[in-house]
């Protein structure tokens, strides 16, 4: 008990003699470290695997099938972690360097330790420790496997002999008994804890984190050096091994002492982390200017080394980790067809007061075809505050358009991209206004405004063939769909026109009818293509709102009227239909009206065959809809600002506006 107490005092707070190194050596250690850590990986997966390997090595016989299945599952998960490929390569190289360091001479161990630190220069000090432990676990696992199978598998004995393990210790349980494995796992977990978001948000000038950071270089150096010493001892012949147990015990204690020091500093950091919630940070931060903000973003980009971004028009894609896969796929499609006019940089924004889904971040990063500015926890608090306050980022993704000269020309270019595609470049309000001026407000509700080549590749041929009758429709009522499509087919056949039926479902709903639910002659728009259709319509409405077309021009702007109807019906999952022929303006109806028109075709078919078929549909709709008013309810995402007053497309009354809070789509 007395010895334990003495040790505790010696290595407690203020008693960090074990971490002391000469100033010259400290400078050498620090010089091995890169200023910017560009390699990031989820280290929790590695720590779990290290624990499993040590646990397996500590038992005298091979584990059961279930336990090996658990290990296999851990290994398979490594393949899905972005950045792990590079980390595993570093671990293999470290393991080789450890195997070569078989001498107990201090100079050899010191030289190899510095070499290992240089190899890990692009990782944080804490990550270096975890990777070194993984490399040691790799060597232990290999030796343990050969030892356990040497008497049952001649190949294992042969490989063991070739690798020089033939006379090494066969009892890894000694390492477990003296607490070496536990000490290594403990120190790996402590270093992992320092990388948590709760710690990373503590300002660097706070004493607890400043004190912890100061000891990281020597702690990492000492731990790596001890790992190498242990590796050298384990490489000794068996007849010398018993005399080295005491030496291994001393090294295990040293690892524990270093971990105690780190644990004490971690406790202080965690105590301070509770004080620095996101709300506290927003109170403390100083408002930065747009130029300072751009400098910070470009600093992130320079860290990543993206030379292709020099002198380029940039789109800063700002989003949280809930950005939809469909949105990314559509943006990928547009980005890969932009003829290098612009580059995209993703700026991921998370709640700094909470941990985040690391796996989700890497999944999104892997899916994106463009650059990622920085890992979420490394985005500074004042940057997060800026994009929320100045760029009005709430939850929906935005894309800020910036010229090569650093001038922001649009705070959200996504609606332009969704509506016009790359034609909207350079994504300025002026460019958008020119594009909308080219659309006739009275007659601009046409097929090529709501569809594009991404949604329907054969769109151009449909428009050019004036006898092709296109019917877009949606809703979730299968009985209405069956009756409606039957009536449309009959009317089109009787009128002598070619029919194209396109089902686009409900507004962005993840679930709904699929190809198997409908007949083969219906083109079903699914997945990200359906998302593109509905987002294009919403973007049209956002543009009209932004250009003041919601009240003053409600009598003349047909585009906003018809888009409102489709989005309104689609948002509620109601049935609706849009009819088109060639380049002529389309006719929009609710499901009941559309079914009535087609069911009564024989009543209005006079002189409406061939090219006049759409004109007949429009005329009959006007006849039966004069005294009908259907309630319109529209849900629009807030893209940086709250929409203004809207006028009902049917009765011209000002519509009520409500706030809707929704965490996700259907």
GROMACS .gro file of C-alpha atoms in nm, residues 474-476 503-509 511-512 530 534 570-574 576 666:
model
   21
  474UNK     CA    1  -4.905   1.167  -5.937
  475UNK     CA    2  -5.077   1.059  -5.616
  476UNK     CA    3  -5.098   0.747  -5.405
  503UNK     CA    4  -4.580   0.885  -6.299
  504UNK     CA    5  -4.388   1.107  -6.053
  505UNK     CA    6  -4.559   1.005  -5.729
  506UNK     CA    7  -4.590   1.223  -5.422
  507UNK     CA    8  -4.372   1.517  -5.329
  508UNK     CA    9  -4.028   1.369  -5.241
  509UNK     CA   10  -4.188   1.081  -5.052
  511UNK     CA   11  -4.219   0.544  -4.997
  512UNK     CA   12  -4.489   0.508  -5.259
  530UNK     CA   13  -3.828   1.209  -5.850
  534UNK     CA   14  -4.020   1.814  -5.710
  570UNK     CA   15  -4.825   1.666  -5.452
  571UNK     CA   16  -4.743   1.784  -5.101
  572UNK     CA   17  -5.067   1.636  -4.967
  573UNK     CA   18  -5.035   1.315  -5.169
  574UNK     CA   19  -5.345   1.400  -5.369
  576UNK     CA   20  -5.313   1.546  -6.003
  666UNK     CA   21  -4.204   1.093  -4.529
   0.00000   0.00000   0.00000
